[in-house]
PDB file of C-alpha atoms in Angstrom:
ATOM      1  CA  MET A   1      -0.035  -0.018  -0.001  1.00  0.00           C
ATOM      2  CA  TYR A   2       2.682   2.363   1.148  1.00  0.00           C
ATOM      3  CA  ILE A   3       4.908   1.611  -2.072  1.00  0.00           C
ATOM      4  CA  ASN A   4       1.758   2.054  -4.326  1.00  0.00           C
ATOM      5  CA  THR A   5       1.399   5.539  -2.637  1.00  0.00           C
ATOM      6  CA  ILE A   6       5.110   6.473  -3.094  1.00  0.00           C
ATOM      7  CA  ILE A   7       5.007   5.312  -6.639  1.00  0.00           C
ATOM      8  CA  GLU A   8       1.924   7.199  -7.518  1.00  0.00           C
ATOM      9  CA  SER A   9       3.234  10.301  -5.944  1.00  0.00           C
ATOM     10  CA  ILE A  10       6.460  10.136  -8.152  1.00  0.00           C
ATOM     11  CA  ASP A  11       4.450   9.263 -11.215  1.00  0.00           C
ATOM     12  CA  SER A  12       2.348  12.348 -10.605  1.00  0.00           C
ATOM     13  CA  ASN A  13       5.314  14.631 -10.311  1.00  0.00           C
ATOM     14  CA  ILE A  14       7.331  13.087 -13.038  1.00  0.00           C
ATOM     15  CA  ALA A  15       6.970  16.165 -15.462  1.00  0.00           C
ATOM     16  CA  TYR A  16       9.097  18.225 -13.205  1.00  0.00           C
ATOM     17  CA  SER A  17      11.989  15.500 -13.045  1.00  0.00           C
ATOM     18  CA  PRO A  18      13.862  17.019 -16.143  1.00  0.00           C
ATOM     19  CA  ILE A  19      14.175  20.244 -14.732  1.00  0.00           C
ATOM     20  CA  VAL A  20      14.990  18.830 -11.090  1.00  0.00           C
ATOM     21  CA  PHE A  21      17.579  16.577 -12.615  1.00  0.00           C
ATOM     22  CA  PHE A  22      19.116  19.496 -14.644  1.00  0.00           C
ATOM     23  CA  SER A  23      19.517  21.607 -11.551  1.00  0.00           C
ATOM     24  CA  LEU A  24      20.970  19.001  -9.356  1.00  0.00           C
ATOM     25  CA  LEU A  25      23.663  18.142 -11.902  1.00  0.00           C
ATOM     26  CA  ILE A  26      24.514  21.873 -12.174  1.00  0.00           C
ATOM     27  CA  LEU A  27      24.791  21.949  -8.555  1.00  0.00           C
ATOM     28  CA  ALA A  28      27.077  18.882  -8.815  1.00  0.00           C
ATOM     29  CA  GLY A  29      29.340  20.742 -11.275  1.00  0.00           C
ATOM     30  CA  LEU A  30      29.717  23.338  -8.725  1.00  0.00           C
ATOM     31  CA  ASN A  31      31.126  20.687  -6.400  1.00  0.00           C
ATOM     32  CA  VAL A  32      28.050  20.099  -4.353  1.00  0.00           C
ATOM     33  CA  PRO A  33      28.347  16.510  -3.187  1.00  0.00           C
ATOM     34  CA  ILE A  34      25.565  15.201  -5.526  1.00  0.00           C
ATOM     35  CA  SER A  35      25.888  11.882  -7.083  1.00  0.00           C
ATOM     36  CA  GLU A  36      25.564  11.869 -10.863  1.00  0.00           C
ATOM     37  CA  ASP A  37      25.152   8.472 -11.097  1.00  0.00           C
ATOM     38  CA  ALA A  38      22.150   8.343  -8.637  1.00  0.00           C
ATOM     39  CA  ILE A  39      20.435  10.943 -10.815  1.00  0.00           C
ATOM     40  CA  VAL A  40      21.094   8.936 -14.112  1.00  0.00           C
ATOM     41  CA  LEU A  41      19.825   5.785 -12.268  1.00  0.00           C
ATOM     42  CA  MET A  42      16.654   7.630 -11.058  1.00  0.00           C
ATOM     43  CA  GLY A  43      16.112   9.074 -14.484  1.00  0.00           C
ATOM     44  CA  GLY A  44      16.468   5.971 -16.354  1.00  0.00           C
ATOM     45  CA  ILE A  45      13.956   4.206 -13.849  1.00  0.00           C
ATOM     46  CA  LEU A  46      11.514   6.808 -14.076  1.00  0.00           C
ATOM     47  CA  SER A  47      11.791   6.812 -17.853  1.00  0.00           C
ATOM     48  CA  SER A  48      10.902   3.171 -17.705  1.00  0.00           C
ATOM     49  CA  ARG A  49       7.631   3.957 -16.100  1.00  0.00           C
ATOM     50  CA  LYS A  50       6.597   6.847 -18.149  1.00  0.00           C
ATOM     51  CA  ASN A  51       8.026   6.298 -21.632  1.00  0.00           C
ATOM     52  CA  GLU A  52       6.473   9.793 -22.908  1.00  0.00           C
ATOM     53  CA  TYR A  53       8.989  11.726 -20.524  1.00  0.00           C
ATOM     54  CA  THR A  54      12.081   9.605 -21.799  1.00  0.00           C
ATOM     55  CA  VAL A  55      13.478  12.279 -24.063  1.00  0.00           C
ATOM     56  CA  LEU A  56      12.954  15.120 -21.770  1.00  0.00           C
ATOM     57  CA  ILE A  57      14.446  13.350 -18.776  1.00  0.00           C
ATOM     58  CA  PHE A  58      17.479  12.214 -20.847  1.00  0.00           C
ATOM     59  CA  LEU A  59      17.981  15.805 -22.194  1.00  0.00           C
ATOM     60  CA  GLY A  60      17.703  17.146 -18.729  1.00  0.00           C
ATOM     61  CA  ILE A  61      20.200  14.794 -17.516  1.00  0.00           C
ATOM     62  CA  PHE A  62      22.628  15.269 -20.435  1.00  0.00           C
ATOM     63  CA  TRP A  63      22.623  18.902 -20.443  1.00  0.00           C
ATOM     64  CA  GLY A  64      22.838  19.247 -16.566  1.00  0.00           C
ATOM     65  CA  ALA A  65      25.827  16.630 -16.830  1.00  0.00           C
ATOM     66  CA  TYR A  66      27.615  18.469 -19.497  1.00  0.00           C
ATOM     67  CA  LEU A  67      27.268  22.023 -18.431  1.00  0.00           C
ATOM     68  CA  GLY A  68      28.177  20.850 -14.992  1.00  0.00           C
ATOM     69  CA  ASP A  69      31.472  19.497 -16.516  1.00  0.00           C
ATOM     70  CA  ILE A  70      32.009  22.689 -18.023  1.00  0.00           C
ATOM     71  CA  ILE A  71      31.426  24.513 -14.873  1.00  0.00           C
ATOM     72  CA  SER A  72      33.946  22.201 -13.058  1.00  0.00           C
ATOM     73  CA  PHE A  73      36.608  22.878 -15.760  1.00  0.00           C
ATOM     74  CA  TYR A  74      36.300  26.624 -15.370  1.00  0.00           C
ATOM     75  CA  ILE A  75      36.453  26.222 -11.475  1.00  0.00           C
ATOM     76  CA  GLY A  76      39.798  24.589 -12.167  1.00  0.00           C
ATOM     77  CA  LYS A  77      40.896  27.128 -14.777  1.00  0.00           C
ATOM     78  CA  LEU A  78      39.930  30.362 -12.670  1.00  0.00           C
ATOM     79  CA  MET A  79      40.200  29.377  -9.128  1.00  0.00           C
ATOM     80  CA  GLY A  80      41.837  25.859  -8.832  1.00  0.00           C
ATOM     81  CA  ASN A  81      45.134  26.863  -7.286  1.00  0.00           C
ATOM     82  CA  LYS A  82      43.564  28.832  -4.634  1.00  0.00           C
ATOM     83  CA  LEU A  83      40.723  26.214  -3.694  1.00  0.00           C
ATOM     84  CA  PHE A  84      42.921  23.075  -3.788  1.00  0.00           C
ATOM     85  CA  LYS A  85      45.664  23.439  -1.199  1.00  0.00           C
ATOM     86  CA  ASN A  86      44.988  20.128   0.533  1.00  0.00           C
ATOM     87  CA  LYS A  87      47.792  17.661  -0.014  1.00  0.00           C
ATOM     88  CA  LYS A  88      45.569  14.716  -0.671  1.00  0.00           C
ATOM     89  CA  GLU A  89      43.447  16.763  -3.266  1.00  0.00           C
ATOM     90  CA  ASN A  90      46.604  18.175  -4.871  1.00  0.00           C
ATOM     91  CA  ASN A  91      48.241  14.384  -5.050  1.00  0.00           C
ATOM     92  CA  LEU A  92      44.699  13.327  -6.860  1.00  0.00           C
ATOM     93  CA  LEU A  93      44.906  16.271  -9.224  1.00  0.00           C
ATOM     94  CA  ASP A  94      48.840  15.560  -9.731  1.00  0.00           C
ATOM     95  CA  LYS A  95      47.799  11.983 -10.730  1.00  0.00           C
ATOM     96  CA  ILE A  96      45.191  13.102 -12.956  1.00  0.00           C
ATOM     97  CA  ASN A  97      47.417  15.624 -14.657  1.00  0.00           C
ATOM     98  CA  TYR A  98      49.931  12.800 -15.334  1.00  0.00           C
ATOM     99  CA  TYR A  99      47.270  10.746 -17.140  1.00  0.00           C
ATOM    100  CA  TYR A 100      46.221  13.813 -19.273  1.00  0.00           C
ATOM    101  CA  GLY A 101      49.965  13.898 -20.184  1.00  0.00           C
ATOM    102  CA  GLN A 102      50.103  10.334 -20.889  1.00  0.00           C
ATOM    103  CA  TYR A 103      46.668   9.673 -22.660  1.00  0.00           C
ATOM    104  CA  GLY A 104      45.304  13.078 -23.306  1.00  0.00           C
ATOM    105  CA  VAL A 105      41.338  13.253 -24.252  1.00  0.00           C
ATOM    106  CA  LEU A 106      41.225   9.518 -23.499  1.00  0.00           C
ATOM    107  CA  THR A 107      41.702  10.162 -19.787  1.00  0.00           C
ATOM    108  CA  LEU A 108      38.396  12.500 -20.108  1.00  0.00           C
ATOM    109  CA  PHE A 109      36.381   9.594 -21.643  1.00  0.00           C
ATOM    110  CA  ILE A 110      37.525   7.045 -19.141  1.00  0.00           C
ATOM    111  CA  GLY A 111      37.214   9.328 -16.300  1.00  0.00           C
ATOM    112  CA  ARG A 112      33.597  10.172 -17.389  1.00  0.00           C
ATOM    113  CA  PHE A 113      32.714   6.572 -16.180  1.00  0.00           C
ATOM    114  CA  ILE A 114      34.365   6.815 -12.848  1.00  0.00           C
ATOM    115  CA  PRO A 115      32.108   7.850  -9.866  1.00  0.00           C
ATOM    116  CA  PHE A 116      32.899   9.021  -6.304  1.00  0.00           C
ATOM    117  CA  GLY A 117      34.020  12.602  -7.231  1.00  0.00           C
ATOM    118  CA  VAL A 118      36.616  11.441  -9.563  1.00  0.00           C
ATOM    119  CA  ARG A 119      34.840  12.877 -12.534  1.00  0.00           C
ATOM    120  CA  ASN A 120      35.081  16.303 -10.869  1.00  0.00           C
ATOM    121  CA  ALA A 121      38.654  16.183 -10.113  1.00  0.00           C
ATOM    122  CA  ILE A 122      39.247  15.168 -13.784  1.00  0.00           C
ATOM    123  CA  PHE A 123      37.288  18.183 -15.146  1.00  0.00           C
ATOM    124  CA  ILE A 124      38.990  20.517 -12.457  1.00  0.00           C
ATOM    125  CA  SER A 125      42.422  19.297 -13.233  1.00  0.00           C
ATOM    126  CA  ALA A 126      41.705  19.865 -16.920  1.00  0.00           C
ATOM    127  CA  GLY A 127      41.050  23.398 -16.179  1.00  0.00           C
ATOM    128  CA  MET A 128      44.064  23.830 -14.136  1.00  0.00           C
ATOM    129  CA  GLY A 129      46.292  22.195 -16.541  1.00  0.00           C
ATOM    130  CA  ASN A 130      47.134  23.144 -20.184  1.00  0.00           C
ATOM    131  CA  MET A 131      44.008  21.834 -21.699  1.00  0.00           C
ATOM    132  CA  LYS A 132      42.259  24.390 -24.074  1.00  0.00           C
ATOM    133  CA  SER A 133      38.892  25.209 -23.461  1.00  0.00           C
ATOM    134  CA  ASN A 134      37.597  24.587 -26.902  1.00  0.00           C
ATOM    135  CA  LEU A 135      39.108  21.083 -26.692  1.00  0.00           C
ATOM    136  CA  PHE A 136      37.476  20.433 -23.479  1.00  0.00           C
ATOM    137  CA  ILE A 137      34.111  21.613 -24.563  1.00  0.00           C
ATOM    138  CA  VAL A 138      34.126  19.354 -27.726  1.00  0.00           C
ATOM    139  CA  SER A 139      35.546  16.220 -26.276  1.00  0.00           C
ATOM    140  CA  ASP A 140      33.574  16.290 -23.051  1.00  0.00           C
ATOM    141  CA  PHE A 141      30.384  16.619 -25.131  1.00  0.00           C
ATOM    142  CA  PHE A 142      31.029  13.405 -26.730  1.00  0.00           C
ATOM    143  CA  ALA A 143      32.296  11.837 -23.537  1.00  0.00           C
ATOM    144  CA  THR A 144      29.261  12.928 -21.661  1.00  0.00           C
ATOM    145  CA  LEU A 145      26.895  11.642 -24.420  1.00  0.00           C
ATOM    146  CA  LEU A 146      28.570   8.219 -24.491  1.00  0.00           C
ATOM    147  CA  SER A 147      28.600   7.886 -20.711  1.00  0.00           C
ATOM    148  CA  VAL A 148      24.868   9.258 -20.146  1.00  0.00           C
ATOM    149  CA  ILE A 149      23.543   7.044 -22.854  1.00  0.00           C
ATOM    150  CA  VAL A 150      25.141   4.018 -21.256  1.00  0.00           C
ATOM    151  CA  TYR A 151      24.119   4.643 -17.748  1.00  0.00           C
ATOM    152  CA  PHE A 152      20.730   5.803 -18.826  1.00  0.00           C
ATOM    153  CA  THR A 153      20.104   2.584 -20.943  1.00  0.00           C
ATOM    154  CA  LEU A 154      21.183   0.405 -18.198  1.00  0.00           C
ATOM    155  CA  SER A 155      19.096   2.146 -15.698  1.00  0.00           C
ATOM    156  CA  PHE A 156      16.186   2.179 -18.072  1.00  0.00           C
ATOM    157  CA  LYS A 157      16.354  -1.751 -18.269  1.00  0.00           C
ATOM    158  CA  LEU A 158      16.665  -1.875 -14.734  1.00  0.00           C
ATOM    159  CA  GLY A 159      13.413  -0.029 -14.250  1.00  0.00           C
ATOM    160  CA  GLN A 160      11.699  -2.266 -16.755  1.00  0.00           C
ATOM    161  CA  SER A 161      12.977  -5.210 -14.501  1.00  0.00           C
ATOM    162  CA  PHE A 162      11.731  -3.344 -11.385  1.00  0.00           C
ATOM    163  CA  GLU A 163       8.243  -3.106 -13.157  1.00  0.00           C
ATOM    164  CA  ILE A 164       8.105  -6.912 -13.416  1.00  0.00           C
ATOM    165  CA  ILE A 165       9.244  -7.114  -9.636  1.00  0.00           C
ATOM    166  CA  PHE A 166       6.771  -4.610  -8.236  1.00  0.00           C
ATOM    167  CA  SER A 167       3.958  -6.396 -10.139  1.00  0.00           C
ATOM    168  CA  LYS A 168       4.840  -9.611  -8.255  1.00  0.00           C
ATOM    169  CA  ILE A 169       5.729  -7.991  -5.022  1.00  0.00           C
ATOM    170  CA  LYS A 170       2.818  -9.310  -3.060  1.00  0.00           C
ATOM    171  CA  ILE A 171       3.699 -12.864  -4.288  1.00  0.00           C
ATOM    172  CA  ILE A 172       7.406 -12.237  -3.330  1.00  0.00           C
ATOM    173  CA  ILE A 173       6.377 -10.976   0.262  1.00  0.00           C
ATOM    174  CA  PHE A 174       4.174 -13.881   0.814  1.00  0.00           C
ATOM    175  CA  ALA A 175       6.791 -16.305  -0.166  1.00  0.00           C
ATOM    176  CA  ILE A 176       9.309 -14.590   2.033  1.00  0.00           C
ATOM    177  CA  PHE A 177       6.947 -14.659   4.884  1.00  0.00           C
ATOM    178  CA  ILE A 178       6.152 -18.452   4.264  1.00  0.00           C
ATOM    179  CA  THR A 179       9.962 -19.231   4.123  1.00  0.00           C
ATOM    180  CA  LEU A 180      10.511 -17.346   7.230  1.00  0.00           C
ATOM    181  CA  ILE A 181       7.697 -19.092   9.253  1.00  0.00           C
ATOM    182  CA  ALA A 182       8.862 -22.508   7.967  1.00  0.00           C
ATOM    183  CA  THR A 183      12.384 -21.836   9.023  1.00  0.00           C
ATOM    184  CA  ILE A 184      11.190 -20.673  12.484  1.00  0.00           C
ATOM    185  CA  ILE A 185       8.969 -23.953  12.882  1.00  0.00           C
ATOM    186  CA  ILE A 186      12.167 -26.126  11.658  1.00  0.00           C
ATOM    187  CA  ILE A 187      14.402 -24.490  14.272  1.00  0.00           C
ATOM    188  CA  CYS A 188      11.898 -25.024  17.074  1.00  0.00           C
ATOM    189  CA  ILE A 189      11.385 -28.498  15.993  1.00  0.00           C
ATOM    190  CA  ILE A 190      15.079 -29.114  15.945  1.00  0.00           C
ATOM    191  CA  LYS A 191      15.703 -27.530  19.419  1.00  0.00           C
ATOM    192  CA  LYS A 192      12.704 -29.402  20.840  1.00  0.00           C
ATOM    193  CA  LYS A 193      14.248 -32.664  19.525  1.00  0.00           C
ATOM    194  CA  LYS A 194      17.618 -32.104  21.074  1.00  0.00           C
ATOM    195  CA  LYS A 195      16.096 -31.155  24.332  1.00  0.00           C
ATOM    196  CA  VAL A 196      14.184 -34.434  24.289  1.00  0.00           C
ATOM    197  CA  ASP A 197      17.327 -36.354  23.352  1.00  0.00           C
ATOM    198  CA  LYS A 198      19.247 -34.663  26.208  1.00  0.00           C
ATOM    199  CA  ASN A 199      16.428 -35.628  28.702  1.00  0.00           C
ATOM    200  CA  LEU A 200      16.397 -39.389  27.352  1.00  0.00           C
ATOM    201  CA  LYS A 201      20.209 -39.571  28.061  1.00  0.00           C
TER     202      LYS A 201
END
C-alpha cells in the first residue's frame, strides 16, 4: 500500500523531473556533493515507467551533466590553485594531470565513467592544466553523451525489471513470509528434539 502511494506520488510529479535533474547536476558541477550516477539511475528508472518523458528526462540529465562538467572545468581554470591546497586533493590532481599528459583526451572519456568525485577532479584538473577550453568543450560533449547513454540505458532496463518485480511484489512478500515461518518452525522442532534427546540420556 505504502509502496503504491510513493510510486503514484512520483509518477504524478514526473513532469518536473527533467528540470530537477538538470538543476541537481549543475549543482554537482559546482562541487556540491550530489551523485550524478544516482540521478542517471533515477532518471532511467522513471523513464521506464513513463516512456513519454524519456527524451525530456534524458536531455535534462545530459545537458545538466555536460554543463556541470564545463562549470567544473572553469572552476579549475579560474580558481583551482586557490581552492585546492589540501595535500590529498593535490596528489589526486597531480595523478590526473599525469594521465592527461600520457593519454590526453582519452583520460576524459575513461574518467567520465568513474564515480565517487573522480569526475569533478578530472574536469577541474583539466582546467588547471594546459587543456584548451575548446578542446575540453568538444571532447567532453562526446564523453558525456557516451556515458549518459550507457548509464541511462542500463538504468532504463533496470527500471523495466523493477516493473516486473513490483507487479509480483505481493507474491514475493508472501513467499518470504512463508519461508521465514517455515524456518522458525524447523528451528523450533530441531531445538525441541535436541532437548528431548538430552532428557532421554
